[in-house]
Amino acid sequence: MSVSRFWRKIPQRYNLIGTQCTTCGRYFFPPRTLCPDCRRSGRIVNHKFSGEGTVVTYTVIRSASDQFEYATPYVLAIIKLDEGPRLTAQVVCPPEEARIGMRVRGVFRRVAADGESGVIHYGTKFVPVEGEDILL
Amino acid sequence: MRDVAVVGIGCTEFGEHWGASFRDLFVTAGVMALQDAGVAGDELDALYVGNMSAGRFVEQEHIGALIADYAGLASNHIPSTRVEAACASGGLAFRQAVIAVASGMEDIVVAAGVEKMTDVGTGASVDMLASAADREWEGFAGATFPGLYAMIANDYMHRYPLTREQLAQVAVKNHENGARNPIAQFKNRITIDTVLNSSLVADPLRLFDCSPITDGAAAVVVVPLERAREYTDSPVRVLASAQASDTIALHDRRDISTLDATVVAGKRAFDQAGLEHKDIDLLEVHDCFTIAEICAIEDLGFCKKGEAGRLTWEGVTAIGGDLPVNTSGGLKACGHPVGATGIKQVCEIVTQLRGEAGSRQVDAEIGMAHNVGGTGATVVVHILGV
Ligand SMILES: [Zn+2]
């Protein structure tokens, strides 16, 4: 990913900052600047998410693109944040421990590297929260 | 609006064409389609070309003009337009051609699809295909295309009674069909064990659950129905052309394992044609992964959610079953040159409706083609009949 394209999203990726439509109350992550429900009458403000959520579904990526080859195999999941929105992120855990319904929380981690001397991308990954599960 | 018919089809063999270039592939398919229709190049009014990512696969943009040029039509100055909707690019190019003819704006139009994918390495092509989903918020996290469909599969298997063996049967059936199709990339029959012993790509999907990296091109000629008999004794009518969109990212879908765009496009197509499910004699669906075929059969409404695995296992969707699905071999066995797939589906339906499908022939008067872009952000559905 180009440096400018990555740089533009740093606040959101580093701090799980998304948005909220104060007209209808709906939260967005990844952030949206237009509410799909209220559209032009929606008022959008930034919102920092708590980072706690639940695994909706997941997979173990065993064949990746070049940028992620260093990390394979890795757990990729769709996570539903407690505020409602869902996002795609990696879960840092052994592949055999990943499950649907697993409680997770966001942490700041290295996500990808553009080769040996290229840009290193940081962002949010998730780690299991011990002992908690939600039945989906 | 005028009624529209397909009067000519052409398709290259799908596979690894290391000796042929992007433009070679297109010209081969285009010439076949024109010959089939008995149309001269200078009779063409317009060209629509489905292509996903020539800019990245072969570092060439401006595909519309390139194709018109190498089709020998530069001096005719016909309008030539590239259409892009990831893996639904071909189906969408066909839809644009149908709209152009139906509107009365154009008379004789070629819709084509082409992709040359083997000029880059596997890691690079995995990255390019991931751009059919949300690059900034799915690709960034390390989502691959098989990975996204694997998450659909895990969600589906968590909620519905689909066994790993039933899922594998989709690939077994499609290889059986592909073995009878001269243009298929894979003409080898496989067993459940072949699928279950192949390497894991993204759990639970294995190598034989995935469509391959493929080069290929396909083209069709469409004209107003009232003029179709000038070109062929066996015109195939376009009974419906429907399209729908949905969120680009899988995580934003209403339901992870229902492709709402398929549900909506399917309904629109049935409404347009004034037909019911029992009227459809064969179905070409977008089986980029085995789970995608299961979802497609259900989301198009041919059975309830959760039942397509059992129907596949029981042979209902095989050649000779009540609802043959992917008689061509599908994307799994035919190969999936992304921009060409939607046109190849139309070619297969036309071949079957003309009764020219040889050992994979089914008894059919009406067929449906279902083409998906990304994980379901674009869906195009066509119904064709004789
Ligand atoms: Zn709102």
Short mmCIF file of C-alpha atoms and ligand atoms in Angstrom, two decimals:
data_model
loop_
_atom_site.label_atom_id
_atom_site.label_comp_id
_atom_site.label_asym_id
_atom_site.label_seq_id
_atom_site.Cartn_x
_atom_site.Cartn_y
_atom_site.Cartn_z
CA MET A 1 0.00 0.00 0.00
CA SER A 2 1.29 3.46 -0.88
CA VAL A 3 2.61 5.61 1.96
CA SER A 4 0.03 8.37 1.44
CA ARG A 5 -2.88 5.96 1.34
CA PHE A 6 -1.70 4.36 4.56
CA TRP A 7 -0.84 7.64 6.28
CA ARG A 8 -4.32 9.06 5.65
CA LYS A 9 -5.90 6.33 7.78
CA ILE A 10 -3.36 6.33 10.65
CA PRO A 11 -5.63 7.84 13.35
CA GLN A 12 -8.38 5.35 12.58
CA ARG A 13 -6.09 2.34 12.33
CA TYR A 14 -3.91 3.17 15.33
CA ASN A 15 -6.69 4.16 17.72
CA LEU A 16 -9.84 2.45 16.42
CA ILE A 17 -11.38 5.85 15.74
CA GLY A 18 -14.53 5.54 13.68
CA THR A 19 -17.59 7.71 13.36
CA GLN A 20 -21.12 8.03 14.70
CA CYS A 21 -24.24 9.50 13.17
CA THR A 22 -25.71 11.61 15.96
CA THR A 23 -29.00 11.86 14.05
CA CYS A 24 -29.79 8.14 14.37
CA GLY A 25 -27.09 7.05 16.82
CA ARG A 26 -25.50 4.42 14.54
CA TYR A 27 -21.74 3.78 14.86
CA PHE A 28 -19.39 3.17 11.94
CA PHE A 29 -16.12 1.35 11.75
CA PRO A 30 -14.52 1.51 9.25
CA PRO A 31 -15.51 5.20 9.45
CA ARG A 32 -18.13 6.59 7.09
CA THR A 33 -18.74 10.24 6.32
CA LEU A 34 -22.28 9.59 5.05
CA CYS A 35 -24.86 7.67 7.12
CA PRO A 36 -26.59 5.02 4.94
CA ASP A 37 -29.79 5.47 6.98
CA CYS A 38 -30.01 9.27 7.29
CA ARG A 39 -27.83 10.13 4.29
CA ARG A 40 -27.61 13.93 3.91
CA SER A 41 -29.57 14.66 7.10
CA GLY A 42 -27.12 12.62 9.20
CA ARG A 43 -24.65 14.48 11.45
CA ILE A 44 -21.36 12.58 11.60
CA VAL A 45 -18.84 12.92 14.46
CA ASN A 46 -15.73 10.96 15.38
CA HIS A 47 -16.00 8.14 17.90
CA LYS A 48 -13.24 6.20 19.65
CA PHE A 49 -14.29 2.58 20.09
CA SER A 50 -13.70 0.65 23.29
CA GLY A 51 -12.01 -2.06 21.23
CA GLU A 52 -13.97 -4.93 22.78
CA GLY A 53 -15.86 -7.27 20.51
CA THR A 54 -16.85 -10.77 19.45
CA VAL A 55 -15.68 -13.00 16.57
CA VAL A 56 -18.57 -13.39 14.10
CA THR A 57 -16.65 -15.67 11.73
CA TYR A 58 -13.00 -16.39 10.97
CA THR A 59 -10.56 -18.30 8.82
CA VAL A 60 -6.91 -19.28 8.97
CA ILE A 61 -5.06 -17.79 6.01
CA ARG A 62 -2.42 -20.27 4.85
CA SER A 63 -1.67 -18.78 1.43
CA ALA A 64 -1.27 -15.02 1.50
CA SER A 65 -0.21 -12.16 -0.73
CA ASP A 66 3.49 -11.25 -0.66
CA GLN A 67 3.02 -8.56 2.02
CA PHE A 68 1.62 -11.05 4.53
CA GLU A 69 3.65 -14.11 3.67
CA TYR A 70 5.90 -13.55 6.71
CA ALA A 71 2.90 -14.01 9.01
CA THR A 72 1.26 -17.18 7.61
CA PRO A 73 -0.62 -18.97 8.94
CA TYR A 74 -2.66 -16.22 10.59
CA VAL A 75 -6.19 -15.97 11.90
CA LEU A 76 -8.40 -13.49 10.06
CA ALA A 77 -11.80 -12.67 11.47
CA ILE A 78 -14.88 -10.52 11.16
CA ILE A 79 -15.30 -8.92 14.57
CA LYS A 80 -18.44 -7.26 15.84
CA LEU A 81 -17.47 -4.38 18.11
CA ASP A 82 -19.66 -3.98 21.20
CA GLU A 83 -20.98 -0.68 19.82
CA GLY A 84 -22.37 -2.56 16.79
CA PRO A 85 -20.20 -2.17 13.69
CA ARG A 86 -18.16 -5.03 12.26
CA LEU A 87 -14.65 -4.98 10.85
CA THR A 88 -12.11 -7.38 9.37
CA ALA A 89 -8.92 -7.90 11.40
CA GLN A 90 -6.38 -10.47 12.47
CA VAL A 91 -6.72 -12.27 15.78
CA VAL A 92 -3.43 -13.02 17.52
CA CYS A 93 -3.90 -16.58 18.75
CA PRO A 94 -2.91 -20.12 17.71
CA PRO A 95 -5.10 -21.14 14.72
CA GLU A 96 -6.63 -24.07 16.59
CA GLU A 97 -7.87 -21.80 19.37
CA ALA A 98 -9.92 -19.50 17.12
CA ARG A 99 -13.69 -19.92 17.40
CA ILE A 100 -16.92 -18.20 16.51
CA GLY A 101 -18.27 -16.34 19.53
CA MET A 102 -14.82 -15.74 21.03
CA ARG A 103 -14.46 -12.46 22.96
CA VAL A 104 -11.57 -10.28 21.78
CA ARG A 105 -10.07 -6.85 22.36
CA GLY A 106 -8.08 -4.59 20.07
CA VAL A 107 -4.31 -4.13 20.41
CA PHE A 108 -1.75 -2.09 18.47
CA ARG A 109 0.46 -4.31 16.30
CA ARG A 110 2.55 -4.53 13.13
CA VAL A 111 0.18 -5.59 10.33
CA ALA A 112 2.25 -5.82 7.15
CA ALA A 113 5.67 -5.09 5.72
CA ASP A 114 6.58 -4.00 2.19
CA GLY A 115 9.60 -6.28 1.91
CA GLU A 116 12.90 -6.08 3.84
CA SER A 117 13.47 -2.32 3.70
CA GLY A 118 9.97 -1.12 2.85
CA VAL A 119 7.31 0.63 4.89
CA ILE A 120 6.01 -1.21 7.94
CA HIS A 121 2.26 -0.86 8.41
CA TYR A 122 0.87 -0.78 11.93
CA GLY A 123 -2.74 -1.09 12.95
CA THR A 124 -5.21 -2.85 15.19
CA LYS A 125 -5.19 -6.58 15.71
CA PHE A 126 -7.26 -8.41 18.29
CA VAL A 127 -6.31 -10.76 21.13
CA PRO A 128 -8.58 -13.23 22.94
CA VAL A 129 -10.14 -12.09 26.21
CA GLU A 130 -9.65 -15.07 28.52
CA GLY A 131 -12.59 -17.06 29.76
CA GLU A 132 -15.33 -15.20 27.96
CA ASP A 133 -17.46 -16.41 25.07
CA ILE A 134 -20.68 -15.27 23.50
CA LEU A 135 -22.92 -17.85 21.88
CA LEU A 136 -23.78 -16.62 18.39
CA MET B 1 -37.62 -1.53 -25.39
CA ARG B 2 -36.80 -4.07 -28.11
CA ASP B 3 -36.33 -7.79 -27.57
CA VAL B 4 -32.72 -8.91 -27.89
CA ALA B 5 -31.15 -12.15 -29.10
CA VAL B 6 -27.73 -13.78 -29.05
CA VAL B 7 -26.75 -14.89 -32.56
CA GLY B 8 -23.11 -15.80 -32.18
CA ILE B 9 -20.72 -17.09 -29.52
CA GLY B 10 -16.98 -17.68 -29.27
CA CYS B 11 -14.70 -18.80 -26.49
CA THR B 12 -11.00 -19.61 -26.31
CA GLU B 13 -9.85 -22.64 -24.41
CA PHE B 14 -9.40 -21.56 -20.78
CA GLY B 15 -6.06 -22.28 -19.15
CA GLU B 16 -2.47 -21.12 -18.91
CA HIS B 17 -1.79 -19.44 -22.24
CA TRP B 18 1.84 -18.51 -21.75
CA GLY B 19 2.27 -18.30 -25.51
CA ALA B 20 -0.66 -15.96 -26.13
CA SER B 21 -0.99 -12.31 -25.14
CA PHE B 22 -3.99 -10.44 -23.78
CA ARG B 23 -4.84 -9.11 -27.23
CA ASP B 24 -4.31 -12.50 -28.92
CA LEU B 25 -6.86 -14.08 -26.60
CA PHE B 26 -9.48 -11.46 -27.25
CA VAL B 27 -9.05 -11.55 -31.03
CA THR B 28 -9.42 -15.34 -31.06
CA ALA B 29 -12.73 -15.28 -29.16
CA GLY B 30 -14.06 -12.27 -31.07
CA VAL B 31 -13.35 -13.78 -34.48
CA MET B 32 -15.06 -17.04 -33.41
CA ALA B 33 -18.18 -15.16 -32.33
CA LEU B 34 -18.38 -13.11 -35.53
CA GLN B 35 -17.87 -16.24 -37.65
CA ASP B 36 -20.54 -18.05 -35.68
CA ALA B 37 -22.97 -15.20 -36.34
CA GLY B 38 -21.88 -14.68 -39.93
CA VAL B 39 -21.33 -11.02 -39.16
CA ALA B 40 -18.66 -8.92 -40.85
CA GLY B 41 -16.54 -6.73 -38.58
CA ASP B 42 -17.66 -3.54 -40.30
CA GLU B 43 -21.30 -4.33 -39.53
CA LEU B 44 -20.64 -3.88 -35.80
CA ASP B 45 -22.15 -0.85 -34.11
CA ALA B 46 -20.46 -1.16 -30.72
CA LEU B 47 -18.21 -3.23 -28.47
CA TYR B 48 -18.44 -3.79 -24.71
CA VAL B 49 -15.46 -5.44 -23.06
CA GLY B 50 -15.57 -6.94 -19.58
CA ASN B 51 -12.16 -6.85 -17.92
CA MET B 52 -11.24 -6.66 -14.27
CA SER B 53 -7.63 -5.67 -14.00
CA ALA B 54 -5.55 -5.52 -17.16
CA GLY B 55 -3.82 -2.52 -15.58
CA ARG B 56 -2.30 -4.78 -12.95
CA PHE B 57 -2.19 -8.18 -14.67
CA VAL B 58 -0.61 -6.97 -17.92
CA GLU B 59 0.00 -3.28 -17.13
CA GLN B 60 -2.30 -2.11 -19.88
CA GLU B 61 -5.25 0.24 -19.48
CA HIS B 62 -7.44 1.77 -22.18
CA ILE B 63 -8.75 -1.68 -23.03
CA GLY B 64 -11.78 -0.56 -25.05
CA ALA B 65 -9.71 1.10 -27.73
CA LEU B 66 -7.00 -1.58 -27.66
CA ILE B 67 -9.52 -4.27 -28.36
CA ALA B 68 -11.32 -2.40 -31.13
CA ASP B 69 -7.92 -1.74 -32.70
CA TYR B 70 -6.67 -5.34 -32.59
CA ALA B 71 -10.08 -6.58 -33.72
CA GLY B 72 -9.21 -4.72 -36.92
CA LEU B 73 -11.80 -2.03 -36.32
CA ALA B 74 -9.68 1.07 -35.67
CA SER B 75 -10.64 2.63 -38.99
CA ASN B 76 -14.33 1.94 -38.31
CA HIS B 77 -14.14 4.19 -35.24
CA ILE B 78 -16.89 2.26 -33.44
CA PRO B 79 -17.65 3.02 -29.81
CA SER B 80 -15.79 0.50 -27.64
CA THR B 81 -16.26 0.54 -23.88
CA ARG B 82 -14.55 -1.32 -21.08
CA VAL B 83 -16.84 -2.49 -18.29
CA GLU B 84 -15.43 -3.33 -14.86
CA ALA B 85 -17.10 -5.00 -11.88
CA ALA B 86 -14.37 -7.38 -10.69
CA CYS B 87 -15.37 -10.98 -11.46
CA ALA B 88 -18.78 -9.78 -12.72
CA SER B 89 -17.16 -7.66 -15.46
CA GLY B 90 -18.17 -10.10 -18.22
CA GLY B 91 -21.78 -10.44 -17.12
CA LEU B 92 -22.00 -6.70 -16.86
CA ALA B 93 -20.49 -6.17 -20.34
CA PHE B 94 -23.19 -8.50 -21.67
CA ARG B 95 -25.84 -6.49 -19.82
CA GLN B 96 -24.53 -3.23 -21.31
CA ALA B 97 -24.70 -4.73 -24.80
CA VAL B 98 -28.24 -5.94 -24.18
CA ILE B 99 -29.27 -2.51 -22.92
CA ALA B 100 -27.68 -0.81 -25.95
CA VAL B 101 -29.57 -3.02 -28.40
CA ALA B 102 -32.84 -3.04 -26.41
CA SER B 103 -32.83 0.76 -26.29
CA GLY B 104 -32.61 1.03 -30.05
CA MET B 105 -29.36 2.97 -29.80
CA GLU B 106 -27.29 0.17 -31.41
CA ASP B 107 -28.14 -2.80 -33.63
CA ILE B 108 -25.23 -5.23 -33.84
CA VAL B 109 -23.09 -5.33 -30.72
CA VAL B 110 -20.33 -7.59 -29.44
CA ALA B 111 -20.04 -8.23 -25.72
CA ALA B 112 -16.74 -9.76 -24.72
CA GLY B 113 -14.75 -10.63 -21.64
CA VAL B 114 -11.04 -11.18 -21.32
CA GLU B 115 -8.41 -11.67 -18.63
CA LYS B 116 -4.74 -12.63 -18.82
CA MET B 117 -3.77 -13.65 -15.29
CA THR B 118 -0.68 -15.84 -15.61
CA ASP B 119 1.75 -13.07 -16.55
CA VAL B 120 2.24 -12.38 -12.82
CA GLY B 121 3.22 -14.67 -9.94
CA THR B 122 0.75 -16.27 -7.51
CA GLY B 123 1.44 -13.88 -4.61
CA ALA B 124 0.86 -10.91 -6.90
CA SER B 125 -2.35 -12.34 -8.36
CA VAL B 126 -3.66 -13.07 -4.84
CA ASP B 127 -3.07 -9.39 -4.06
CA MET B 128 -4.79 -8.19 -7.27
CA LEU B 129 -7.84 -10.37 -6.70
CA ALA B 130 -8.11 -9.05 -3.15
CA SER B 131 -8.83 -5.66 -4.71
CA ALA B 132 -12.28 -6.99 -5.69
CA ALA B 133 -13.09 -6.51 -2.00
CA ASP B 134 -12.39 -3.47 0.21
CA ARG B 135 -8.67 -2.80 -0.16
CA GLU B 136 -8.40 -0.27 2.68
CA TRP B 137 -10.31 -2.23 5.31
CA GLU B 138 -10.22 -5.90 4.27
CA GLY B 139 -7.06 -6.20 2.18
CA PHE B 140 -5.16 -4.09 4.68
CA ALA B 141 -5.87 -6.60 7.42
CA GLY B 142 -4.55 -9.47 5.30
CA ALA B 143 -7.82 -10.64 3.76
CA THR B 144 -7.36 -12.70 0.61
CA PHE B 145 -10.20 -13.59 -1.71
CA PRO B 146 -10.26 -17.27 -0.65
CA GLY B 147 -10.06 -16.01 2.95
CA LEU B 148 -13.22 -13.95 2.60
CA TYR B 149 -15.15 -16.87 1.10
CA ALA B 150 -13.70 -19.10 3.81
CA MET B 151 -15.26 -16.78 6.39
CA ILE B 152 -18.58 -17.15 4.54
CA ALA B 153 -18.12 -20.94 4.67
CA ASN B 154 -17.37 -20.96 8.41
CA ASP B 155 -20.35 -18.73 9.14
CA TYR B 156 -22.55 -20.92 6.94
CA MET B 157 -21.39 -24.21 8.48
CA HIS B 158 -21.88 -22.78 11.97
CA ARG B 159 -25.54 -22.06 11.18
CA TYR B 160 -26.66 -24.65 8.63
CA PRO B 161 -26.19 -28.41 8.29
CA LEU B 162 -23.56 -28.52 5.53
CA THR B 163 -20.89 -31.22 5.76
CA ARG B 164 -17.34 -30.90 4.48
CA GLU B 165 -18.06 -33.82 2.13
CA GLN B 166 -21.14 -32.10 0.65
CA LEU B 167 -19.03 -29.01 0.03
CA ALA B 168 -16.38 -31.13 -1.70
CA GLN B 169 -19.08 -32.68 -3.89
CA VAL B 170 -19.56 -29.30 -5.60
CA ALA B 171 -15.99 -29.54 -6.92
CA VAL B 172 -16.33 -33.23 -7.79
CA LYS B 173 -19.48 -32.53 -9.84
CA ASN B 174 -17.97 -29.54 -11.60
CA HIS B 175 -14.83 -31.46 -12.55
CA GLU B 176 -17.07 -34.23 -13.91
CA ASN B 177 -18.78 -31.62 -16.11
CA GLY B 178 -15.52 -29.92 -17.04
CA ALA B 179 -14.14 -33.27 -18.22
CA ARG B 180 -16.83 -33.13 -20.93
CA ASN B 181 -16.10 -29.53 -21.97
CA PRO B 182 -13.39 -29.01 -24.61
CA ILE B 183 -12.64 -25.45 -23.42
CA ALA B 184 -12.21 -26.35 -19.71
CA GLN B 185 -8.88 -25.73 -18.00
CA PHE B 186 -9.24 -28.95 -15.96
CA LYS B 187 -10.56 -32.01 -17.77
CA ASN B 188 -9.64 -34.44 -14.99
CA ARG B 189 -12.24 -36.14 -12.81
CA ILE B 190 -11.66 -35.94 -9.07
CA THR B 191 -13.04 -37.62 -5.92
CA ILE B 192 -14.11 -36.35 -2.53
CA ASP B 193 -10.73 -37.53 -1.23
CA THR B 194 -8.92 -35.43 -3.84
CA VAL B 195 -10.61 -32.35 -2.40
CA LEU B 196 -10.24 -33.30 1.28
CA ASN B 197 -6.57 -34.23 0.88
CA SER B 198 -5.62 -31.07 -0.99
CA SER B 199 -3.75 -28.37 0.90
CA LEU B 200 -5.60 -25.88 3.08
CA VAL B 201 -5.74 -22.41 1.51
CA ALA B 202 -7.97 -20.69 4.07
CA ASP B 203 -9.75 -22.95 6.56
CA PRO B 204 -12.07 -24.71 5.79
CA LEU B 205 -11.42 -24.15 2.07
CA ARG B 206 -8.79 -26.31 0.39
CA LEU B 207 -7.07 -25.94 -2.95
CA PHE B 208 -9.78 -27.96 -4.73
CA ASP B 209 -12.51 -25.72 -3.29
CA CYS B 210 -11.00 -22.80 -5.22
CA SER B 211 -11.23 -21.75 -8.85
CA PRO B 212 -7.82 -21.43 -10.47
CA ILE B 213 -5.77 -18.61 -12.01
CA THR B 214 -6.65 -18.66 -15.70
CA ASP B 215 -6.19 -16.94 -19.06
CA GLY B 216 -9.08 -16.78 -21.47
CA ALA B 217 -11.56 -14.76 -23.49
CA ALA B 218 -15.15 -15.15 -24.63
CA ALA B 219 -17.40 -13.10 -26.90
CA VAL B 220 -21.03 -13.03 -28.01
CA VAL B 221 -22.91 -11.14 -30.71
CA VAL B 222 -26.26 -9.59 -29.77
CA VAL B 223 -28.83 -8.12 -32.19
CA PRO B 224 -32.51 -7.11 -32.08
CA LEU B 225 -34.67 -10.27 -31.97
CA GLU B 226 -36.58 -9.13 -35.06
CA ARG B 227 -33.34 -9.31 -37.07
CA ALA B 228 -31.90 -12.47 -35.49
CA ARG B 229 -32.99 -14.81 -38.28
CA GLU B 230 -30.79 -12.85 -40.71
CA TYR B 231 -27.82 -14.32 -38.85
CA THR B 232 -28.79 -17.69 -37.45
CA ASP B 233 -31.43 -20.40 -37.53
CA SER B 234 -31.11 -20.83 -33.77
CA PRO B 235 -31.29 -17.44 -32.05
CA VAL B 236 -31.35 -17.43 -28.27
CA ARG B 237 -33.55 -14.79 -26.67
CA VAL B 238 -32.53 -12.66 -23.72
CA LEU B 239 -35.56 -12.99 -21.42
CA ALA B 240 -34.15 -10.96 -18.52
CA SER B 241 -31.13 -8.90 -17.56
CA ALA B 242 -30.84 -7.88 -13.91
CA GLN B 243 -28.15 -6.35 -11.75
CA ALA B 244 -27.84 -5.50 -8.06
CA SER B 245 -25.18 -4.16 -5.71
CA ASP B 246 -24.38 -4.48 -2.01
CA THR B 247 -21.69 -3.37 0.45
CA ILE B 248 -18.16 -3.76 -0.90
CA ALA B 249 -16.90 -5.27 2.39
CA LEU B 250 -18.14 -8.64 3.60
CA HIS B 251 -18.14 -7.42 7.22
CA ASP B 252 -20.85 -4.84 6.40
CA ARG B 253 -23.35 -7.36 4.97
CA ARG B 254 -26.73 -7.84 6.61
CA ASP B 255 -26.02 -11.58 6.70
CA ILE B 256 -22.51 -12.95 6.11
CA SER B 257 -23.63 -16.09 4.26
CA THR B 258 -26.51 -14.69 2.21
CA LEU B 259 -25.58 -12.65 -0.84
CA ASP B 260 -28.43 -10.13 -0.82
CA ALA B 261 -27.37 -8.83 -4.25
CA THR B 262 -27.98 -12.34 -5.62
CA VAL B 263 -31.37 -12.50 -3.90
CA VAL B 264 -32.40 -9.15 -5.38
CA ALA B 265 -30.94 -9.62 -8.89
CA GLY B 266 -32.51 -13.09 -9.05
CA LYS B 267 -35.96 -11.75 -8.11
CA ARG B 268 -35.65 -8.91 -10.61
CA ALA B 269 -34.73 -11.38 -13.36
CA PHE B 270 -37.68 -13.69 -12.61
CA ASP B 271 -40.04 -10.68 -12.54
CA GLN B 272 -38.74 -9.32 -15.85
CA ALA B 273 -39.05 -12.67 -17.59
CA GLY B 274 -42.38 -13.51 -15.95
CA LEU B 275 -41.00 -16.94 -15.09
CA GLU B 276 -40.83 -19.19 -12.04
CA HIS B 277 -38.04 -21.38 -10.69
CA LYS B 278 -39.54 -24.54 -12.18
CA ASP B 279 -39.18 -22.96 -15.66
CA ILE B 280 -35.37 -22.86 -15.42
CA ASP B 281 -33.81 -25.93 -17.05
CA LEU B 282 -30.16 -25.19 -16.34
CA LEU B 283 -28.14 -22.84 -14.24
CA GLU B 284 -24.63 -21.44 -14.59
CA VAL B 285 -23.67 -19.96 -11.20
CA HIS B 286 -20.60 -18.18 -9.94
CA ASP B 287 -18.69 -20.97 -8.13
CA CYS B 288 -15.44 -19.09 -7.55
CA PHE B 289 -15.32 -21.28 -4.41
CA THR B 290 -17.41 -24.36 -3.60
CA ILE B 291 -19.31 -22.49 -0.88
CA ALA B 292 -20.27 -19.83 -3.46
CA GLU B 293 -22.21 -22.39 -5.52
CA ILE B 294 -24.08 -23.53 -2.40
CA CYS B 295 -25.02 -19.94 -1.54
CA ALA B 296 -25.96 -19.10 -5.15
CA ILE B 297 -28.46 -21.96 -5.52
CA GLU B 298 -30.14 -20.93 -2.27
CA ASP B 299 -29.97 -17.16 -2.73
CA LEU B 300 -31.48 -17.45 -6.21
CA GLY B 301 -34.37 -19.24 -4.50
CA PHE B 302 -34.04 -22.74 -5.96
CA CYS B 303 -34.18 -24.22 -2.45
CA LYS B 304 -34.31 -23.09 1.17
CA LYS B 305 -31.22 -21.82 2.97
CA GLY B 306 -29.25 -24.79 4.25
CA GLU B 307 -30.48 -27.31 1.66
CA ALA B 308 -28.15 -26.90 -1.33
CA GLY B 309 -25.44 -29.14 0.14
CA ARG B 310 -27.84 -32.06 0.45
CA LEU B 311 -29.23 -31.45 -3.07
CA THR B 312 -25.69 -31.44 -4.46
CA TRP B 313 -24.88 -34.65 -2.59
CA GLU B 314 -28.03 -36.31 -3.95
CA GLY B 315 -27.12 -35.44 -7.55
CA VAL B 316 -29.98 -32.99 -8.15
CA THR B 317 -27.54 -30.42 -9.58
CA ALA B 318 -25.55 -32.88 -11.69
CA ILE B 319 -26.02 -33.39 -15.43
CA GLY B 320 -29.02 -35.71 -15.51
CA GLY B 321 -30.42 -34.25 -12.27
CA ASP B 322 -33.55 -32.10 -12.00
CA LEU B 323 -31.56 -28.85 -11.96
CA PRO B 324 -28.19 -29.13 -13.70
CA VAL B 325 -25.84 -26.49 -12.29
CA ASN B 326 -22.61 -25.49 -14.02
CA THR B 327 -22.74 -27.93 -16.92
CA SER B 328 -19.71 -26.08 -18.31
CA GLY B 329 -17.65 -27.19 -15.33
CA GLY B 330 -18.18 -23.83 -13.69
CA LEU B 331 -15.36 -21.58 -12.61
CA LYS B 332 -13.90 -24.52 -10.70
CA ALA B 333 -13.12 -26.76 -13.68
CA CYS B 334 -13.42 -24.35 -16.63
CA GLY B 335 -11.10 -21.90 -14.96
CA HIS B 336 -11.85 -18.33 -13.96
CA PRO B 337 -10.28 -15.65 -16.15
CA VAL B 338 -12.19 -13.10 -14.10
CA GLY B 339 -13.35 -10.67 -16.80
CA ALA B 340 -14.25 -13.49 -19.21
CA THR B 341 -16.29 -15.69 -16.87
CA GLY B 342 -19.64 -13.92 -17.22
CA ILE B 343 -19.50 -14.15 -21.03
CA LYS B 344 -18.44 -17.80 -20.90
CA GLN B 345 -21.53 -18.51 -18.79
CA VAL B 346 -23.71 -16.99 -21.52
CA CYS B 347 -21.83 -19.01 -24.15
CA GLU B 348 -22.53 -22.22 -22.19
CA ILE B 349 -26.26 -21.49 -21.87
CA VAL B 350 -26.49 -20.67 -25.60
CA THR B 351 -24.58 -23.85 -26.48
CA GLN B 352 -26.96 -25.92 -24.35
CA LEU B 353 -30.11 -24.23 -25.68
CA ARG B 354 -28.92 -24.82 -29.25
CA GLY B 355 -28.39 -28.50 -28.41
CA GLU B 356 -24.68 -28.31 -29.26
CA ALA B 357 -23.20 -29.35 -25.90
CA GLY B 358 -22.18 -32.89 -26.88
CA SER B 359 -21.66 -35.30 -23.98
CA ARG B 360 -22.68 -32.69 -21.41
CA GLN B 361 -25.95 -31.85 -23.21
CA VAL B 362 -29.03 -31.43 -21.01
CA ASP B 363 -32.65 -31.09 -22.11
CA ALA B 364 -33.17 -27.33 -21.91
CA GLU B 365 -35.21 -24.46 -23.29
CA ILE B 366 -34.49 -21.86 -20.62
CA GLY B 367 -31.24 -21.19 -18.77
CA MET B 368 -30.01 -18.76 -16.14
CA ALA B 369 -26.54 -17.24 -15.75
CA HIS B 370 -25.40 -15.77 -12.40
CA ASN B 371 -22.19 -13.74 -12.22
CA VAL B 372 -20.77 -12.30 -8.97
CA GLY B 373 -18.26 -9.50 -8.48
CA GLY B 374 -16.15 -9.62 -5.32
CA THR B 375 -17.82 -11.33 -2.38
CA GLY B 376 -21.23 -10.20 -3.65
CA ALA B 377 -20.99 -6.43 -4.04
CA THR B 378 -22.13 -6.77 -7.67
CA VAL B 379 -24.36 -9.50 -9.03
CA VAL B 380 -25.65 -9.85 -12.59
CA VAL B 381 -28.31 -12.40 -13.53
CA HIS B 382 -29.50 -13.21 -17.05
CA ILE B 383 -32.23 -15.53 -18.26
CA LEU B 384 -32.01 -16.83 -21.82
CA GLY B 385 -34.47 -18.97 -23.74
CA VAL B 386 -35.39 -20.44 -27.09
ZN ZN C 1 -27.96 8.14 10.71
#
